[in-house]
Coordinates of C-alpha atoms and ligand atoms in Angstrom, one line a residue:
X56 CA 33.8 -13.4 93.1
X57 CA 34.5 -13.0 96.9
X58 CA 32.0 -10.4 99.1
X59 CA 32.6 -8.3 101.7
X60 CA 30.9 -7.1 104.3
X61 CA 32.2 -3.1 104.6
X62 CA 31.3 -0.9 108.3
X63 CA 32.2 3.3 108.2
X64 CA 31.4 2.9 104.2
X65 CA 31.9 6.7 104.7
X66 CA 35.1 7.1 106.0
X67 CA 38.2 7.5 104.0
X68 CA 39.0 4.1 104.5
X69 CA 35.7 2.8 104.4
X70 CA 34.8 4.8 101.0
X71 CA 38.4 3.5 99.3
X72 CA 36.9 0.1 99.4
X73 CA 32.8 0.7 97.7
X74 CA 35.6 2.3 94.7
X75 CA 37.3 -0.9 94.4
X76 CA 34.7 -3.0 93.8
X77 CA 34.8 -5.2 90.3
X78 CA 33.5 -8.0 88.4
X79 CA 35.7 -10.0 91.5
X80 CA 34.6 -8.0 94.0
X81 CA 31.2 -6.5 95.5
X82 CA 31.0 -4.1 98.4
X83 CA 27.7 -4.1 100.2
X84 CA 28.5 -0.8 102.8
X85 CA 26.3 0.4 105.4
X86 CA 27.7 3.9 106.5
X87 CA 26.7 5.2 110.9
X88 CA 23.0 5.4 108.9
X89 CA 22.3 1.8 108.6
X90 CA 24.5 0.7 111.3
X91 CA 25.8 3.1 114.6
X92 CA 28.4 1.2 116.1
X93 CA 27.0 2.9 119.7
X94 CA 24.9 -0.1 119.6
X95 CA 26.1 -3.2 118.9
X96 CA 23.9 -5.4 118.4
X97 CA 22.9 -3.8 115.6
X98 CA 25.9 -3.9 114.5
X99 CA 26.0 -8.2 114.9
X100 CA 22.7 -8.3 113.4
X101 CA 24.0 -7.1 109.8
X102 CA 26.6 -9.5 110.3
X103 CA 24.3 -12.5 111.2
X104 CA 21.6 -12.2 107.9
X105 CA 24.7 -10.4 105.5
X106 CA 25.0 -13.4 102.7
X107 CA 29.0 -12.9 102.2
X108 CA 32.2 -13.9 102.5
X109 CA 34.2 -11.6 105.5
X110 CA 33.5 -8.3 107.1
X111 CA 35.5 -5.4 107.6
X112 CA 35.8 -3.1 110.3
X113 CA 36.2 0.7 108.6
X114 CA 34.5 2.4 111.3
X115 CA 36.0 4.2 113.8
X116 CA 35.9 7.5 116.4
X117 CA 38.9 9.0 114.7
X118 CA 38.8 12.1 116.7
X119 CA 42.1 11.8 118.8
X120 CA 41.6 15.6 120.8
X121 CA 38.1 14.9 121.3
X122 CA 38.4 11.5 122.6
X123 CA 40.3 13.1 125.6
X124 CA 37.4 13.6 126.7
X125 CA 34.5 11.4 125.1
X126 CA 36.6 8.2 126.0
X127 CA 33.1 5.7 127.3
X128 CA 31.5 6.5 123.7
X129 CA 35.1 5.5 122.1
X130 CA 35.7 2.6 123.2
X131 CA 32.2 2.0 122.5
X132 CA 32.2 2.6 119.0
X133 CA 36.6 1.8 118.9
X134 CA 36.6 -1.4 121.3
X135 CA 33.3 -3.0 123.0
X136 CA 31.1 -3.2 119.2
X137 CA 34.5 -4.5 117.0
X138 CA 34.5 -7.2 119.8
X139 CA 30.7 -8.2 119.6
X140 CA 31.3 -8.3 115.7
X141 CA 34.5 -10.1 115.8
X142 CA 31.7 -12.3 117.5
X143 CA 29.4 -12.5 115.5
X144 CA 31.3 -13.2 112.0
X145 CA 32.8 -16.6 114.7
X146 CA 29.7 -17.9 115.1
X147 CA 29.7 -18.3 111.6
X148 CA 33.0 -19.1 111.0
X149 CA 33.4 -15.7 109.0
X150 CA 36.4 -14.0 108.6
X151 CA 36.5 -10.5 110.6
X152 CA 39.6 -8.1 109.4
X153 CA 39.7 -5.1 111.8
X154 CA 42.3 -1.9 110.8
X155 CA 43.9 -0.5 114.3
X156 CA 46.9 1.6 114.4
X157 CA 50.4 2.9 115.4
X158 CA 48.8 4.7 118.3
X159 CA 48.6 1.9 120.1
X160 CA 51.8 1.8 120.7
X161 CA 53.4 4.4 123.4
X162 CA 56.2 5.7 120.1
X163 CA 59.0 5.0 122.4
X164 CA 62.6 4.4 120.4
X165 CA 63.8 5.1 116.6
X166 CA 63.4 1.1 115.8
X167 CA 60.2 -0.1 113.9
X168 CA 56.8 -1.5 115.7
X169 CA 56.7 -5.1 114.9
X170 CA 53.4 -6.5 115.0
X171 CA 54.4 -8.6 118.2
X172 CA 55.2 -5.4 119.6
X173 CA 53.7 -4.4 123.0
X174 CA 51.1 -2.0 122.7
X175 CA 51.1 0.2 125.4
X176 CA 48.8 3.6 124.4
X177 CA 49.1 7.4 125.8
X178 CA 45.6 8.7 124.3
X179 CA 42.3 8.0 125.0
X180 CA 42.0 7.0 120.7
X181 CA 44.9 4.5 121.8
X182 CA 43.7 2.8 124.6
X183 CA 40.1 2.4 122.7
X184 CA 41.7 0.7 120.0
X185 CA 43.6 -1.2 122.2
X186 CA 40.3 -2.3 123.7
X187 CA 38.8 -3.3 119.8
X188 CA 42.9 -5.8 119.7
X189 CA 41.8 -6.9 122.3
X190 CA 38.2 -8.2 122.1
X191 CA 38.3 -9.2 118.2
X192 CA 41.5 -11.8 119.0
X193 CA 39.2 -12.5 122.1
X194 CA 36.1 -13.1 119.8
X195 CA 38.6 -17.1 118.6
X196 CA 37.2 -16.7 115.4
X197 CA 39.1 -16.3 112.3
X198 CA 39.9 -12.6 112.2
X199 CA 43.0 -10.4 111.2
X200 CA 43.9 -7.1 113.0
X201 CA 45.9 -4.1 110.4
X202 CA 47.8 -1.5 111.8
X203 CA 48.3 1.5 109.1
X204 CA 49.1 5.0 110.3
X205 CA 48.7 8.5 108.7
X206 CA 46.1 7.8 105.9
X207 CA 45.3 10.9 103.8
X208 CA 42.4 10.4 100.3
X209 CA 40.6 13.0 99.1
X210 CA 38.4 12.1 101.2
X211 CA 37.0 13.2 105.1
X212 CA 39.5 15.4 106.9
X213 CA 43.7 14.8 106.9
X214 CA 46.1 16.2 107.0
X215 CA 46.9 16.9 103.7
X216 CA 44.0 18.1 102.7
X217 CA 44.2 20.3 106.1
X218 CA 47.3 22.0 104.9
X219 CA 45.9 22.3 101.4
X220 CA 43.8 24.1 103.3
X221 CA 46.2 26.2 105.2
X222 CA 48.4 26.9 102.1
X223 CA 45.0 29.1 100.9
X224 CA 45.3 32.0 103.7
X225 CA 49.3 30.7 105.2
X226 CA 52.0 31.5 103.6
X227 CA 54.6 30.1 106.3
X228 CA 53.4 27.4 108.9
X229 CA 54.8 25.7 112.4
X230 CA 54.6 21.9 111.9
X231 CA 55.9 19.1 114.7
X232 CA 59.5 18.2 113.3
X233 CA 59.8 14.7 116.1
X234 CA 56.9 13.2 115.1
X235 CA 57.8 10.4 112.4
X236 CA 55.6 7.8 110.9
X237 CA 54.3 6.5 107.3
X238 CA 51.7 8.1 105.1
X239 CA 49.6 5.6 103.9
X240 CA 47.2 5.8 101.2
X241 CA 43.2 4.6 102.2
X242 CA 43.4 3.3 98.7
X243 CA 46.8 1.6 99.3
X244 CA 44.9 0.4 102.7
X245 CA 41.6 -1.0 100.8
X246 CA 43.4 -2.4 98.2
X247 CA 45.7 -4.6 101.3
X248 CA 42.4 -5.1 103.3
X249 CA 41.2 -6.8 100.2
X250 CA 44.2 -9.2 99.3
X251 CA 43.8 -10.0 102.8
X252 CA 39.7 -11.1 102.8
X253 CA 40.6 -13.4 100.0
X254 CA 43.7 -15.3 101.5
X255 CA 41.4 -15.3 104.4
X256 CA 38.5 -16.5 102.9
X257 CA 40.8 -19.5 101.3
X258 CA 42.2 -20.2 104.6
X259 CA 44.9 -18.2 105.7
X260 CA 44.9 -18.1 109.9
X261 CA 45.2 -14.3 110.1
X262 CA 46.7 -12.6 112.7
X263 CA 48.1 -9.0 113.2
X264 CA 50.0 -7.1 110.8
X265 CA 51.0 -3.9 110.1
X266 CA 50.7 -2.0 106.8
X267 CA 51.5 1.5 105.5
X268 CA 53.2 3.7 103.0
X269 CA 56.9 4.4 102.7
X270 CA 59.5 6.4 103.3
X271 CA 58.6 7.0 107.2
X272 CA 59.4 10.9 107.3
X273 CA 57.9 13.5 110.4
X274 CA 54.8 15.8 109.5
X275 CA 56.5 18.9 108.8
X276 CA 58.5 16.8 106.0
X277 CA 55.9 15.5 104.7
X278 CA 53.2 19.0 104.6
X279 CA 56.8 20.8 102.3
X280 CA 56.5 18.1 100.5
X281 CA 52.7 18.2 99.8
X282 CA 53.2 21.6 99.0
X283 CA 55.8 20.6 96.8
X284 CA 53.8 18.8 94.8
X285 CA 50.8 21.3 95.1
X286 CA 53.3 24.1 94.1
X287 CA 52.5 25.8 96.6
X288 CA 54.9 28.3 98.2
X289 CA 53.6 28.1 102.2
X290 CA 57.3 28.4 104.2
X291 CA 57.3 25.5 106.9
X292 CA 58.7 26.0 109.4
X293 CA 59.6 23.1 112.0
X294 CA 58.4 23.0 115.6
X295 CA 59.4 20.5 119.1
X296 CA 55.8 18.3 119.8
X297 CA 56.6 19.4 123.5
X298 CA 56.6 23.3 122.4
X299 CA 53.5 22.5 120.7
X300 CA 50.7 21.5 122.9
X301 CA 47.8 19.3 121.8
X302 CA 44.9 18.3 123.7
X303 CA 45.5 14.2 123.4
X304 CA 49.2 13.0 123.6
X305 CA 51.1 11.9 120.2
X306 CA 53.5 9.4 119.8
X307 CA 56.6 10.3 118.9
X308 CA 58.1 7.0 116.9
X309 CA 55.1 5.9 115.1
X310 CA 57.2 3.9 112.8
X311 CA 56.1 0.3 112.0
X312 CA 57.4 -2.9 111.0
X313 CA 55.7 -4.4 108.2
X314 CA 57.8 -7.6 106.5
X315 CA 55.2 -10.0 107.8
X316 CA 51.8 -8.7 105.7
X317 CA 55.1 -7.5 102.5
X318 CA 56.7 -11.5 103.1
X319 CA 53.4 -13.5 104.1
X320 CA 50.9 -11.2 101.4
X321 CA 53.3 -10.7 99.2
X322 CA 52.5 -6.4 98.7
X323 CA 54.6 -5.1 98.4
X324 CA 54.8 -1.0 100.2
X325 CA 53.4 2.1 98.8
X326 CA 55.9 5.0 97.9
X327 CA 53.0 7.4 99.3
X328 CA 54.8 10.2 97.2
X329 CA 53.0 8.3 94.1
X330 CA 49.7 8.1 95.6
X331 CA 50.0 12.0 97.5
X332 CA 50.4 12.6 94.0
X333 CA 46.8 11.1 92.6
X334 CA 45.1 13.0 95.5
X335 CA 46.5 16.0 95.3
X336 CA 45.4 15.8 91.2
X337 CA 41.4 15.3 92.3
X338 CA 41.8 17.9 95.1
X339 CA 42.1 20.1 92.3
X340 CA 39.5 19.2 89.8
X341 CA 37.7 20.1 92.7
Ligands
NAP606 N1 42.9 8.6 109.5 C1 44.1 7.9 109.4 O1 45.3 8.5 110.0 C2 44.5 6.4 110.5 C3 45.8 6.2 111.0 C4 45.7 4.6 111.8 C5 44.3 4.0 111.4 N2 43.8 4.8 111.3 C6 42.4 3.4 110.7 O2 42.0 3.3 109.5 C7 40.3 3.1 110.0 C8 39.7 4.2 108.9 O3 39.9 5.6 109.3 P1 39.6 6.4 108.2 O4 40.6 7.0 108.0 O5 39.1 5.6 107.0 O6 38.6 6.8 109.2 P2 37.4 7.9 109.0 O7 37.3 9.4 107.3 O8 37.4 9.2 109.9 O9 36.3 7.0 109.1 C9 35.7 6.1 109.3 C10 34.2 6.1 109.9 O10 33.5 6.2 111.0 C11 32.3 6.4 111.0 N3 31.9 5.9 112.4 C12 32.4 7.5 113.6 N4 31.5 6.9 114.7 C13 30.2 5.7 114.1 C14 29.4 5.1 114.2 N5 29.2 5.3 115.8 N6 28.7 3.9 113.9 C15 29.1 3.8 112.8 N7 30.0 4.4 111.8 C16 30.2 5.1 112.5 C17 33.0 7.8 110.7 O11 31.5 7.7 110.3 P3 30.3 9.8 110.2 O12 31.4 9.7 108.4 O13 29.5 10.1 110.4 O14 31.5 11.0 111.1 C18 33.8 7.3 109.1 O15 32.7 7.1 108.2 C19 40.4 3.2 111.6 O16 39.3 2.1 112.5 C20 41.2 4.3 112.0 O17 41.1 3.7 113.4 C21 43.4 5.2 110.8

């Protein structure tokens, strides 16, 4: 039996981790009301008294646009507090798993970013997540950083739910076609984290890993597939990011090189089409 403590219980990945609880996996989940990452010491106190084998931080300030005007708060939640949590884990020799993002990269070029590529974030959210990565590693405990991209699920706010909501009222939409990445089902990220936690409890040293769904697509292609699978007739016209102003700059190339994850943990990458079908069915049932 593996016992994990999860911060961010009510987010997409937090909820997916809880859904994975089984006779072999106990998940103790803390939501924002139990543990506010704005108050680092409260989070560390939870870790010091928890009777668990590993800690997963699935909480984050994830509003990329809002982070531009709230960088201090985003940095506390995504950067400084994960560092304090990692130190609390290190004191107890507990594995600590931090989720990070393709947004730590600048999105230049067309090749997939390897885990050892140099981060160079181009927005406040990316900067705050990079600080989290740096501080987690500096804690010198047993830690792992799992970077993922374009997470979707039936929970919370995500691109799939936004597109399906827009399709209720719009017959055509303009979607960017020059940002590409791997849409990733939250439930698959949860599985990947559990696999990593089990391995680390058994002695795996951790490190930085990438995990993203396949195949890589543009947002416009992803939107078309969502509408196709959901039987919606919304037209998608492609626009360039430059013509689609957003508060935060977004990386054009979000490809993640995931080979060290698949080889190291013996788990293939998910084809996102399959979970998209499941998510749409769940949402249709209401
Ligand atoms: N979503 C993506 O496309 C994506 C892509 C790459 C990486 N990631 C990373 O994946 C992880 C999980 O993301 P997600 O998609 O599951 O995000 P999410 O659905 O937005 O969940 C984040 C959770 O963090 C909680 N939270 C925010 N501020 C908090 C605070 N001060 N104290 C405690 N909890 C707080 C939120 O609570 P409330 O519910 O109360 O707001 C929410 O439940 C994050 O590390 C994110 O950076 C996400």
